[in-house]
Amino acid sequence: MSKFIPYGKQSISQDDIDAVLNTLQSDWLTQGPAILNFENALMMRCEANFAYVVCNATAALHLAYLTLGVDKGDWVWTSPNTFLATANAALMCGASVDFVDICPQTYNMSVEALEKKLIQAEKNNTLPKVVVPVHFAGQSCDMQKIHALSRKYHFNIVEDASHAIGGKYLNKPVGSCQYSDIAVFSFHPVKIITTGEGGALLTNNEKLAEKIALLRCHGMTRNEELMTHSSEGSWYYQMLSLGYNYRITDLQCALGLSQMSRIDQFIQKRHQLQKRYDELLSGLHEVTLPHQSKEAYSALHLYPVLVPVEKRKIIFDYLKSKNIGVNVHYIPVHTQPYYKRFGFKWGDFPISENYYSREISLPLFYGLTEEDQDGIVNLLKESLVL
Ligand SMILES: *Cc1c(COP(=O)(O)O)cnc(C)c1O
């Protein structure tokens, strides 16, 4: 290809640009009305009672865990097939991290593996405080079953829905928190909608919402009802816990709000491209296409294909040499050098590892054209016979 095609990319319209410019010329660059407007749009869209936007999804995950009381001595479990941040945010709370292997079909956390691990953990007295299902590639995990297990084994659920805004599960929007305590979105430019950097937490629980609001901004409040004694005047604020500056700006939220108006358009296009990839690649016996489950309507953040282990690097390098920005999602987190200190090693989560060794994410984003796609598929076919 003559131009470089990344695996994911934002789509910015004139309306997006105008929205940011208007905010830039307004009285508020941060902590103004765009933040509330964006939060309201997220709440409406996701059918959740509360939404808080923050500077990125890593911060959102950190706040989600802190809000649920995750601390030293607690266990947080997630999938090895995720970005580092899902697990790292638990380490930032001083907690211990463990993983649950994936389902070989959906590449999401396996409910069977989760149940097995819970039975074992109950015996060892190491049950998790929080389990974090990651909606890989935008397809929701089997939340109903994970939720049922949370009742039996008394853990909280944070959905890492970084890939999945705009998706649905059992006809309810991802982020509705029907089967979780908190759901987290990312608005990084490769994700479904963008604010440059940005993230959000959604919840239906008022107590959790209050804590999130405090921790997002230094643990301080101007709400007299929350104070330990009556306010000393209208200048007065109190710090009630050790919080962070995880705020996002109004400039970013103006972009986010504007992007929200096109979210259906974005996802429909992703579905069109996915169907076309499926058709164009269907005859290739060496290529395993991503499975779309019936209970979920995926936001289709990624189009992950599996190829034979021994050919993955050859195919990847060939596509890269032809200007196709393929990527690999994900290197299993437990295999990272930093995670070795916790005793993890290759072989611990074989399905995630096998998946990783065969995976290539093909470009999938709103601005990808059918010609681009034809070119990518032809190059992939060429690379299979190298
Ligand atoms: C992108 C991503 C994150 C982190 O998002 P940031 O907004 O970049 O902090 C976390 N988890 C998953 C699964 C992601 O894809």
mmCIF file of C-alpha atoms and ligand atoms in Angstrom:
data_model
loop_
_atom_site.group_PDB
_atom_site.id
_atom_site.type_symbol
_atom_site.label_atom_id
_atom_site.label_comp_id
_atom_site.label_asym_id
_atom_site.label_seq_id
_atom_site.Cartn_x
_atom_site.Cartn_y
_atom_site.Cartn_z
ATOM 1 C CA MET A 1 0.000 0.000 0.000
ATOM 2 C CA SER A 2 1.283 3.453 -0.753
ATOM 3 C CA LYS A 3 -0.112 4.951 2.454
ATOM 4 C CA PHE A 4 0.297 3.539 5.945
ATOM 5 C CA ILE A 5 -2.877 1.937 7.297
ATOM 6 C CA PRO A 6 -2.905 1.712 11.103
ATOM 7 C CA TYR A 7 -4.842 -0.983 12.989
ATOM 8 C CA GLY A 8 -7.052 1.647 14.576
ATOM 9 C CA LYS A 9 -7.611 5.353 14.161
ATOM 10 C CA GLN A 10 -9.930 8.167 15.216
ATOM 11 C CA SER A 11 -12.425 9.861 12.911
ATOM 12 C CA ILE A 12 -12.606 13.631 13.402
ATOM 13 C CA SER A 13 -15.380 15.638 11.735
ATOM 14 C CA GLN A 14 -15.789 19.390 11.253
ATOM 15 C CA ASP A 15 -18.405 19.261 14.041
ATOM 16 C CA ASP A 16 -15.813 17.754 16.374
ATOM 17 C CA ILE A 17 -13.356 20.534 15.506
ATOM 18 C CA ASP A 18 -16.009 23.228 15.976
ATOM 19 C CA ALA A 19 -17.016 21.774 19.347
ATOM 20 C CA VAL A 20 -13.434 21.919 20.619
ATOM 21 C CA LEU A 21 -12.868 25.420 19.218
ATOM 22 C CA ASN A 22 -16.047 26.699 20.852
ATOM 23 C CA THR A 23 -14.903 25.350 24.189
ATOM 24 C CA LEU A 24 -11.427 26.785 23.700
ATOM 25 C CA GLN A 25 -13.009 30.211 23.270
ATOM 26 C CA SER A 26 -15.387 29.759 26.215
ATOM 27 C CA ASP A 27 -14.797 30.582 29.887
ATOM 28 C CA TRP A 28 -14.027 26.981 30.775
ATOM 29 C CA LEU A 29 -11.053 24.918 29.709
ATOM 30 C CA THR A 30 -11.583 22.487 32.556
ATOM 31 C CA GLN A 31 -14.251 21.751 35.177
ATOM 32 C CA GLY A 32 -16.892 23.459 33.063
ATOM 33 C CA PRO A 33 -20.163 22.415 31.445
ATOM 34 C CA ALA A 34 -18.741 20.128 28.727
ATOM 35 C CA ILE A 35 -17.764 17.580 31.369
ATOM 36 C CA LEU A 36 -21.295 17.346 32.758
ATOM 37 C CA ASN A 37 -22.791 17.279 29.276
ATOM 38 C CA PHE A 38 -20.528 14.428 28.231
ATOM 39 C CA GLU A 39 -21.277 12.553 31.456
ATOM 40 C CA ASN A 40 -25.011 12.988 30.871
ATOM 41 C CA ALA A 41 -24.678 11.675 27.328
ATOM 42 C CA LEU A 42 -22.825 8.601 28.637
ATOM 43 C CA MET A 43 -25.453 8.002 31.342
ATOM 44 C CA MET A 44 -28.308 8.242 28.853
ATOM 45 C CA ARG A 45 -26.614 6.099 26.275
ATOM 46 C CA CYS A 46 -25.567 3.397 28.721
ATOM 47 C CA GLU A 47 -28.695 3.480 30.872
ATOM 48 C CA ALA A 48 -26.616 3.829 34.040
ATOM 49 C CA ASN A 49 -27.403 6.096 36.997
ATOM 50 C CA PHE A 50 -23.979 7.716 37.322
ATOM 51 C CA ALA A 51 -21.100 8.484 34.964
ATOM 52 C CA TYR A 52 -17.753 10.091 35.811
ATOM 53 C CA VAL A 53 -15.196 10.997 33.187
ATOM 54 C CA VAL A 54 -11.486 10.993 34.008
ATOM 55 C CA CYS A 55 -8.148 11.543 32.294
ATOM 56 C CA ASN A 56 -7.787 7.965 30.958
ATOM 57 C CA ALA A 57 -9.093 4.441 31.487
ATOM 58 C CA THR A 58 -6.080 3.432 33.573
ATOM 59 C CA ALA A 59 -7.058 6.130 36.088
ATOM 60 C CA ALA A 60 -10.663 4.946 35.820
ATOM 61 C CA LEU A 61 -9.658 1.377 36.673
ATOM 62 C CA HIS A 62 -7.534 2.614 39.578
ATOM 63 C CA LEU A 63 -10.489 4.615 40.937
ATOM 64 C CA ALA A 64 -12.862 1.701 40.401
ATOM 65 C CA TYR A 65 -10.685 -0.635 42.465
ATOM 66 C CA LEU A 66 -10.012 1.973 45.177
ATOM 67 C CA THR A 67 -13.710 2.753 45.408
ATOM 68 C CA LEU A 68 -14.467 -0.925 45.997
ATOM 69 C CA GLY A 69 -11.915 -0.897 48.800
ATOM 70 C CA VAL A 70 -9.169 -2.865 47.053
ATOM 71 C CA ASP A 71 -6.109 -2.757 49.297
ATOM 72 C CA LYS A 72 -3.021 -4.668 50.369
ATOM 73 C CA GLY A 73 -3.893 -8.295 50.990
ATOM 74 C CA ASP A 74 -6.765 -8.324 48.499
ATOM 75 C CA TRP A 75 -6.848 -10.289 45.257
ATOM 76 C CA VAL A 76 -7.964 -8.875 41.934
ATOM 77 C CA TRP A 77 -8.485 -11.328 39.085
ATOM 78 C CA THR A 78 -8.606 -10.515 35.405
ATOM 79 C CA SER A 79 -7.872 -12.062 32.036
ATOM 80 C CA PRO A 80 -4.283 -12.409 30.771
ATOM 81 C CA ASN A 81 -5.619 -11.281 27.380
ATOM 82 C CA THR A 82 -5.788 -7.592 28.209
ATOM 83 C CA PHE A 83 -3.765 -4.424 28.185
ATOM 84 C CA LEU A 84 -1.335 -4.029 31.110
ATOM 85 C CA ALA A 85 -3.464 -1.339 32.759
ATOM 86 C CA THR A 86 -6.262 -3.712 33.852
ATOM 87 C CA ALA A 87 -3.845 -5.576 36.112
ATOM 88 C CA ASN A 88 -1.468 -2.708 36.919
ATOM 89 C CA ALA A 89 -4.230 -0.586 38.424
ATOM 90 C CA ALA A 90 -4.769 -3.326 41.026
ATOM 91 C CA LEU A 91 -1.051 -3.343 41.856
ATOM 92 C CA MET A 92 -1.287 0.443 42.329
ATOM 93 C CA CYS A 93 -3.779 -0.272 45.139
ATOM 94 C CA GLY A 94 -1.251 -2.595 46.768
ATOM 95 C CA ALA A 95 -3.362 -5.629 45.887
ATOM 96 C CA SER A 96 -2.256 -8.956 44.442
ATOM 97 C CA VAL A 97 -3.204 -9.890 40.899
ATOM 98 C CA ASP A 98 -4.134 -13.275 39.505
ATOM 99 C CA PHE A 99 -5.515 -14.325 36.147
ATOM 100 C CA VAL A 100 -8.250 -16.515 34.728
ATOM 101 C CA ASP A 101 -7.572 -18.129 31.357
ATOM 102 C CA ILE A 102 -9.688 -17.256 28.326
ATOM 103 C CA CYS A 103 -12.369 -19.052 26.371
ATOM 104 C CA PRO A 104 -10.791 -20.337 23.126
ATOM 105 C CA GLN A 105 -13.758 -19.121 21.092
ATOM 106 C CA THR A 106 -14.451 -15.572 22.346
ATOM 107 C CA TYR A 107 -10.977 -14.814 23.797
ATOM 108 C CA ASN A 108 -12.822 -13.409 26.838
ATOM 109 C CA MET A 109 -12.446 -14.670 30.410
ATOM 110 C CA SER A 110 -13.643 -18.280 30.538
ATOM 111 C CA VAL A 111 -16.537 -18.706 32.958
ATOM 112 C CA GLU A 112 -15.648 -22.389 33.442
ATOM 113 C CA ALA A 113 -12.043 -21.506 34.304
ATOM 114 C CA LEU A 114 -13.310 -18.794 36.653
ATOM 115 C CA GLU A 115 -15.588 -21.190 38.492
ATOM 116 C CA LYS A 116 -12.829 -23.783 38.854
ATOM 117 C CA LYS A 117 -10.446 -21.194 40.214
ATOM 118 C CA LEU A 118 -13.053 -19.883 42.662
ATOM 119 C CA ILE A 119 -13.670 -23.367 44.055
ATOM 120 C CA GLN A 120 -9.937 -23.745 44.628
ATOM 121 C CA ALA A 121 -9.569 -20.245 46.079
ATOM 122 C CA GLU A 122 -12.378 -20.858 48.542
ATOM 123 C CA LYS A 123 -10.448 -23.822 49.926
ATOM 124 C CA ASN A 124 -7.237 -21.776 50.159
ATOM 125 C CA ASN A 125 -8.967 -18.712 51.569
ATOM 126 C CA THR A 126 -7.756 -16.580 48.669
ATOM 127 C CA LEU A 127 -11.048 -15.565 47.080
ATOM 128 C CA PRO A 128 -10.827 -12.385 45.006
ATOM 129 C CA LYS A 129 -12.225 -9.071 46.170
ATOM 130 C CA VAL A 130 -12.802 -7.954 42.585
ATOM 131 C CA VAL A 131 -13.023 -9.830 39.290
ATOM 132 C CA VAL A 132 -12.443 -7.789 36.141
ATOM 133 C CA PRO A 133 -13.918 -9.246 32.955
ATOM 134 C CA VAL A 134 -12.443 -7.557 29.882
ATOM 135 C CA HIS A 135 -14.814 -7.236 26.932
ATOM 136 C CA PHE A 136 -12.173 -8.175 24.428
ATOM 137 C CA ALA A 137 -12.433 -6.622 20.950
ATOM 138 C CA GLY A 138 -15.712 -5.015 22.043
ATOM 139 C CA GLN A 139 -17.659 -8.226 22.692
ATOM 140 C CA SER A 140 -19.166 -8.497 26.148
ATOM 141 C CA CYS A 141 -18.129 -11.316 28.458
ATOM 142 C CA ASP A 142 -20.800 -13.691 29.712
ATOM 143 C CA MET A 143 -21.819 -11.266 32.455
ATOM 144 C CA GLN A 144 -24.926 -13.090 33.634
ATOM 145 C CA LYS A 145 -22.888 -16.137 34.600
ATOM 146 C CA ILE A 146 -20.036 -14.127 36.096
ATOM 147 C CA HIS A 147 -22.587 -12.169 38.116
ATOM 148 C CA ALA A 148 -24.160 -15.404 39.401
ATOM 149 C CA LEU A 149 -20.697 -16.536 40.554
ATOM 150 C CA SER A 150 -20.143 -13.169 42.276
ATOM 151 C CA ARG A 151 -23.217 -13.835 44.434
ATOM 152 C CA LYS A 152 -21.994 -17.248 45.425
ATOM 153 C CA TYR A 153 -18.368 -16.261 46.120
ATOM 154 C CA HIS A 154 -18.917 -12.667 47.241
ATOM 155 C CA PHE A 155 -16.720 -10.668 44.920
ATOM 156 C CA ASN A 156 -17.307 -7.341 43.190
ATOM 157 C CA ILE A 157 -17.229 -6.937 39.434
ATOM 158 C CA VAL A 158 -15.542 -4.174 37.435
ATOM 159 C CA GLU A 159 -16.081 -4.479 33.687
ATOM 160 C CA ASP A 160 -13.077 -3.351 31.693
ATOM 161 C CA ALA A 161 -15.219 -2.152 28.789
ATOM 162 C CA SER A 162 -12.386 -0.114 27.239
ATOM 163 C CA HIS A 163 -13.176 -1.751 23.865
ATOM 164 C CA ALA A 164 -16.904 -1.910 24.198
ATOM 165 C CA ILE A 165 -18.707 1.432 24.411
ATOM 166 C CA GLY A 166 -21.722 1.253 22.115
ATOM 167 C CA GLY A 167 -21.884 -2.538 22.355
ATOM 168 C CA LYS A 168 -24.743 -4.489 23.887
ATOM 169 C CA TYR A 169 -25.185 -7.560 26.028
ATOM 170 C CA LEU A 170 -28.586 -9.282 26.134
ATOM 171 C CA ASN A 171 -30.011 -6.188 24.451
ATOM 172 C CA LYS A 172 -28.839 -3.800 27.183
ATOM 173 C CA PRO A 173 -26.022 -1.319 26.545
ATOM 174 C CA VAL A 174 -22.587 -2.242 27.838
ATOM 175 C CA GLY A 175 -22.031 0.168 30.726
ATOM 176 C CA SER A 176 -25.541 -0.284 32.136
ATOM 177 C CA CYS A 177 -23.882 -2.178 35.011
ATOM 178 C CA GLN A 178 -26.769 -4.611 35.188
ATOM 179 C CA TYR A 179 -24.323 -7.352 36.121
ATOM 180 C CA SER A 180 -21.463 -5.357 37.623
ATOM 181 C CA ASP A 181 -20.605 -2.711 40.203
ATOM 182 C CA ILE A 182 -18.661 -0.442 37.873
ATOM 183 C CA ALA A 183 -17.912 -0.362 34.138
ATOM 184 C CA VAL A 184 -14.915 1.456 32.674
ATOM 185 C CA PHE A 185 -14.483 2.920 29.169
ATOM 186 C CA SER A 186 -11.403 4.244 27.369
ATOM 187 C CA PHE A 187 -11.457 7.133 24.911
ATOM 188 C CA HIS A 188 -7.949 6.665 23.553
ATOM 189 C CA PRO A 189 -7.879 7.487 19.794
ATOM 190 C CA VAL A 190 -7.791 3.839 18.691
ATOM 191 C CA LYS A 191 -10.943 3.024 20.671
ATOM 192 C CA ILE A 192 -14.567 3.459 19.518
ATOM 193 C CA ILE A 193 -14.921 7.174 20.348
ATOM 194 C CA THR A 194 -12.131 9.471 21.488
ATOM 195 C CA THR A 195 -11.281 12.423 23.689
ATOM 196 C CA GLY A 196 -7.552 12.204 22.877
ATOM 197 C CA GLU A 197 -6.829 10.681 26.264
ATOM 198 C CA GLY A 198 -9.814 9.884 28.434
ATOM 199 C CA GLY A 199 -11.839 7.369 30.344
ATOM 200 C CA ALA A 200 -15.084 6.964 32.238
ATOM 201 C CA LEU A 201 -16.611 5.038 35.121
ATOM 202 C CA LEU A 202 -20.278 4.103 35.153
ATOM 203 C CA THR A 203 -22.207 2.754 38.098
ATOM 204 C CA ASN A 204 -25.724 2.473 39.497
ATOM 205 C CA ASN A 205 -24.541 2.576 43.106
ATOM 206 C CA GLU A 206 -24.815 6.005 44.750
ATOM 207 C CA LYS A 207 -22.275 5.244 47.484
ATOM 208 C CA LEU A 208 -19.680 4.165 44.938
ATOM 209 C CA ALA A 209 -20.504 7.227 42.831
ATOM 210 C CA GLU A 210 -19.813 9.538 45.771
ATOM 211 C CA LYS A 211 -16.436 7.920 46.385
ATOM 212 C CA ILE A 212 -15.468 8.109 42.719
ATOM 213 C CA ALA A 213 -16.279 11.823 42.650
ATOM 214 C CA LEU A 214 -14.130 12.425 45.738
ATOM 215 C CA LEU A 215 -11.148 10.368 44.623
ATOM 216 C CA ARG A 216 -11.132 11.912 41.143
ATOM 217 C CA CYS A 217 -10.347 15.304 42.658
ATOM 218 C CA HIS A 218 -7.930 15.080 45.620
ATOM 219 C CA GLY A 219 -10.492 13.505 47.959
ATOM 220 C CA MET A 220 -11.950 16.956 48.516
ATOM 221 C CA THR A 221 -15.569 18.070 48.682
ATOM 222 C CA ARG A 222 -17.512 21.311 48.821
ATOM 223 C CA ASN A 223 -20.712 19.440 49.622
ATOM 224 C CA GLU A 224 -21.602 20.347 53.206
ATOM 225 C CA GLU A 225 -23.623 17.173 53.660
ATOM 226 C CA LEU A 226 -20.436 15.152 53.331
ATOM 227 C CA MET A 227 -18.362 17.320 55.715
ATOM 228 C CA THR A 228 -17.385 16.316 59.251
ATOM 229 C CA HIS A 229 -18.698 19.642 60.585
ATOM 230 C CA SER A 230 -20.612 22.567 59.147
ATOM 231 C CA SER A 231 -18.936 24.636 56.457
ATOM 232 C CA GLU A 232 -16.792 27.574 57.593
ATOM 233 C CA GLY A 233 -17.935 29.669 54.610
ATOM 234 C CA SER A 234 -18.470 29.534 50.911
ATOM 235 C CA TRP A 235 -14.680 29.203 50.320
ATOM 236 C CA TYR A 236 -14.538 26.103 52.454
ATOM 237 C CA TYR A 237 -13.721 22.573 51.313
ATOM 238 C CA GLN A 238 -12.743 19.449 53.158
ATOM 239 C CA MET A 239 -10.404 16.641 52.226
ATOM 240 C CA LEU A 240 -11.976 13.369 53.316
ATOM 241 C CA SER A 241 -9.684 10.826 51.701
ATOM 242 C CA LEU A 242 -6.389 10.741 49.810
ATOM 243 C CA GLY A 243 -7.466 11.328 46.229
ATOM 244 C CA TYR A 244 -5.838 12.124 42.919
ATOM 245 C CA ASN A 245 -6.040 14.668 40.167
ATOM 246 C CA TYR A 246 -7.583 12.358 37.598
ATOM 247 C CA ARG A 247 -9.704 15.081 36.002
ATOM 248 C CA ILE A 248 -10.263 15.420 32.272
ATOM 249 C CA THR A 249 -10.561 18.811 30.553
ATOM 250 C CA ASP A 250 -13.593 20.500 29.025
ATOM 251 C CA LEU A 251 -11.743 20.634 25.703
ATOM 252 C CA GLN A 252 -11.557 16.851 25.688
ATOM 253 C CA CYS A 253 -15.162 16.432 26.791
ATOM 254 C CA ALA A 254 -16.384 18.754 24.039
ATOM 255 C CA LEU A 255 -14.742 16.339 21.616
ATOM 256 C CA GLY A 256 -16.188 13.326 23.442
ATOM 257 C CA LEU A 257 -19.716 14.721 23.416
ATOM 258 C CA SER A 258 -19.473 15.520 19.719
ATOM 259 C CA GLN A 259 -18.143 12.010 19.017
ATOM 260 C CA MET A 260 -21.062 10.469 20.948
ATOM 261 C CA SER A 261 -23.457 11.768 18.306
ATOM 262 C CA ARG A 262 -21.760 9.505 15.741
ATOM 263 C CA ILE A 263 -21.232 6.405 17.862
ATOM 264 C CA ASP A 264 -23.877 4.340 16.038
ATOM 265 C CA GLN A 265 -22.426 5.377 12.709
ATOM 266 C CA PHE A 266 -18.952 4.326 13.913
ATOM 267 C CA ILE A 267 -20.128 0.923 15.069
ATOM 268 C CA GLN A 268 -22.300 0.233 12.021
ATOM 269 C CA LYS A 269 -19.303 0.871 9.784
ATOM 270 C CA ARG A 270 -17.189 -1.451 11.910
ATOM 271 C CA HIS A 271 -19.846 -4.143 11.468
ATOM 272 C CA GLN A 272 -19.914 -3.646 7.696
ATOM 273 C CA LEU A 273 -16.149 -3.993 7.552
ATOM 274 C CA GLN A 274 -16.216 -7.040 9.837
ATOM 275 C CA LYS A 275 -18.767 -8.804 7.614
ATOM 276 C CA ARG A 276 -16.676 -7.990 4.577
ATOM 277 C CA TYR A 277 -13.494 -9.326 6.206
ATOM 278 C CA ASP A 278 -15.433 -12.476 7.141
ATOM 279 C CA GLU A 279 -16.504 -12.972 3.525
ATOM 280 C CA LEU A 280 -13.168 -12.151 1.958
ATOM 281 C CA LEU A 281 -11.256 -14.425 4.340
ATOM 282 C CA SER A 282 -13.774 -17.236 4.642
ATOM 283 C CA GLY A 283 -12.071 -19.625 2.217
ATOM 284 C CA LEU A 284 -8.701 -19.532 3.944
ATOM 285 C CA HIS A 285 -8.411 -22.698 6.038
ATOM 286 C CA GLU A 286 -5.284 -21.410 7.817
ATOM 287 C CA VAL A 287 -7.032 -18.293 9.120
ATOM 288 C CA THR A 288 -9.410 -18.446 12.093
ATOM 289 C CA LEU A 289 -11.906 -15.586 12.094
ATOM 290 C CA PRO A 290 -13.236 -13.932 15.258
ATOM 291 C CA HIS A 291 -16.411 -15.485 16.638
ATOM 292 C CA GLN A 292 -19.404 -13.208 17.254
ATOM 293 C CA SER A 293 -21.563 -14.512 20.090
ATOM 294 C CA LYS A 294 -25.339 -14.296 19.950
ATOM 295 C CA GLU A 295 -25.882 -12.686 23.364
ATOM 296 C CA ALA A 296 -23.610 -9.770 22.513
ATOM 297 C CA TYR A 297 -23.619 -7.010 19.938
ATOM 298 C CA SER A 298 -19.917 -6.200 19.716
ATOM 299 C CA ALA A 299 -18.579 -2.666 19.393
ATOM 300 C CA LEU A 300 -15.902 -4.327 17.217
ATOM 301 C CA HIS A 301 -12.869 -2.468 18.483
ATOM 302 C CA LEU A 302 -10.639 -5.136 16.932
ATOM 303 C CA TYR A 303 -10.658 -7.741 14.177
ATOM 304 C CA PRO A 304 -8.341 -10.449 15.561
ATOM 305 C CA VAL A 305 -7.458 -13.358 13.272
ATOM 306 C CA LEU A 306 -5.475 -16.462 14.215
ATOM 307 C CA VAL A 307 -2.878 -17.937 11.877
ATOM 308 C CA PRO A 308 -0.570 -20.955 12.276
ATOM 309 C CA VAL A 309 2.025 -20.328 15.030
ATOM 310 C CA GLU A 310 4.984 -20.898 12.729
ATOM 311 C CA LYS A 311 3.657 -18.384 10.201
ATOM 312 C CA ARG A 312 2.597 -15.565 12.514
ATOM 313 C CA LYS A 313 5.859 -13.630 12.456
ATOM 314 C CA ILE A 314 6.303 -14.074 8.692
ATOM 315 C CA ILE A 315 2.776 -12.832 7.992
ATOM 316 C CA PHE A 316 3.068 -9.984 10.488
ATOM 317 C CA ASP A 317 6.405 -8.791 9.106
ATOM 318 C CA TYR A 318 5.188 -9.064 5.511
ATOM 319 C CA LEU A 319 2.085 -6.955 6.207
ATOM 320 C CA LYS A 320 4.191 -4.420 8.124
ATOM 321 C CA SER A 321 6.658 -4.219 5.211
ATOM 322 C CA LYS A 322 3.700 -3.383 2.972
ATOM 323 C CA ASN A 323 2.582 -0.477 5.169
ATOM 324 C CA ILE A 324 -0.196 -2.349 6.977
ATOM 325 C CA GLY A 325 -0.132 -1.382 10.643
ATOM 326 C CA VAL A 326 -1.118 -4.759 12.035
ATOM 327 C CA ASN A 327 -0.792 -5.280 15.769
ATOM 328 C CA VAL A 328 -0.973 -8.091 18.329
ATOM 329 C CA HIS A 329 -3.583 -8.042 21.098
ATOM 330 C CA TYR A 330 -2.456 -9.051 23.627
ATOM 331 C CA ILE A 331 0.848 -10.302 24.991
ATOM 332 C CA PRO A 332 -0.474 -12.217 28.041
ATOM 333 C CA VAL A 333 0.095 -9.901 30.999
ATOM 334 C CA HIS A 334 1.432 -12.675 33.268
ATOM 335 C CA THR A 335 4.369 -13.217 30.876
ATOM 336 C CA GLN A 336 5.677 -9.666 31.300
ATOM 337 C CA PRO A 337 9.054 -9.447 33.063
ATOM 338 C CA TYR A 338 7.569 -7.308 35.844
ATOM 339 C CA TYR A 339 4.957 -9.973 36.601
ATOM 340 C CA LYS A 340 7.609 -12.695 37.005
ATOM 341 C CA ARG A 341 8.210 -11.393 40.558
ATOM 342 C CA PHE A 342 4.767 -12.680 41.472
ATOM 343 C CA GLY A 343 5.715 -16.187 40.372
ATOM 344 C CA PHE A 344 3.959 -16.245 37.002
ATOM 345 C CA LYS A 345 5.566 -18.081 34.107
ATOM 346 C CA TRP A 346 4.884 -19.261 30.567
ATOM 347 C CA GLY A 347 2.551 -22.230 30.746
ATOM 348 C CA ASP A 348 0.358 -20.814 33.518
ATOM 349 C CA PHE A 349 -2.486 -19.812 31.173
ATOM 350 C CA PRO A 350 -2.039 -21.973 28.079
ATOM 351 C CA ILE A 351 -5.124 -20.879 26.141
ATOM 352 C CA SER A 352 -4.155 -17.199 26.353
ATOM 353 C CA GLU A 353 -0.587 -18.089 25.415
ATOM 354 C CA ASN A 354 -1.571 -20.229 22.448
ATOM 355 C CA TYR A 355 -3.983 -17.547 21.296
ATOM 356 C CA TYR A 356 -1.283 -14.886 21.619
ATOM 357 C CA SER A 357 1.228 -16.880 19.594
ATOM 358 C CA ARG A 358 -1.201 -17.018 16.654
ATOM 359 C CA GLU A 359 -2.934 -13.645 16.788
ATOM 360 C CA ILE A 360 -2.790 -10.709 14.382
ATOM 361 C CA SER A 361 -5.184 -7.720 14.590
ATOM 362 C CA LEU A 362 -6.096 -6.508 11.117
ATOM 363 C CA PRO A 363 -6.902 -2.804 10.618
ATOM 364 C CA LEU A 364 -10.460 -1.931 11.613
ATOM 365 C CA PHE A 365 -11.660 1.645 12.011
ATOM 366 C CA TYR A 366 -14.314 4.015 10.723
ATOM 367 C CA GLY A 367 -12.224 5.543 7.943
ATOM 368 C CA LEU A 368 -11.003 2.224 6.487
ATOM 369 C CA THR A 369 -12.211 1.905 2.884
ATOM 370 C CA GLU A 370 -13.240 -1.230 1.007
ATOM 371 C CA GLU A 371 -10.230 -0.714 -1.277
ATOM 372 C CA ASP A 372 -7.947 -0.629 1.758
ATOM 373 C CA GLN A 373 -9.594 -3.792 2.963
ATOM 374 C CA ASP A 374 -9.193 -5.574 -0.402
ATOM 375 C CA GLY A 375 -5.522 -4.609 -0.390
ATOM 376 C CA ILE A 376 -5.032 -5.924 3.149
ATOM 377 C CA VAL A 377 -6.750 -9.220 2.318
ATOM 378 C CA ASN A 378 -4.686 -9.698 -0.841
ATOM 379 C CA LEU A 379 -1.459 -9.071 1.061
ATOM 380 C CA LEU A 380 -2.553 -11.507 3.762
ATOM 381 C CA LYS A 381 -3.206 -14.140 1.090
ATOM 382 C CA GLU A 382 0.231 -13.490 -0.453
ATOM 383 C CA SER A 383 1.881 -13.830 2.941
ATOM 384 C CA LEU A 384 0.251 -17.224 3.598
ATOM 385 C CA VAL A 385 2.187 -18.811 0.727
ATOM 386 C CA LEU A 386 5.564 -17.221 1.544
HETATM 387 C C1 LIG B 1 -6.919 0.947 26.164
HETATM 388 C C2 LIG B 1 -7.148 0.016 27.295
HETATM 389 C C3 LIG B 1 -6.929 0.367 28.637
HETATM 390 C C4 LIG B 1 -6.284 1.648 29.041
HETATM 391 O O1 LIG B 1 -6.877 2.733 28.495
HETATM 392 P P1 LIG B 1 -6.202 4.193 28.609
HETATM 393 O O2 LIG B 1 -7.361 5.089 28.361
HETATM 394 O O3 LIG B 1 -5.171 4.250 27.535
HETATM 395 O O4 LIG B 1 -5.625 4.338 29.972
HETATM 396 C C5 LIG B 1 -7.276 -0.537 29.612
HETATM 397 N N1 LIG B 1 -7.794 -1.741 29.305
HETATM 398 C C6 LIG B 1 -7.980 -2.128 28.031
HETATM 399 C C7 LIG B 1 -8.569 -3.466 27.757
HETATM 400 C C8 LIG B 1 -7.639 -1.271 26.988
HETATM 401 O O5 LIG B 1 -7.798 -1.670 25.723
#
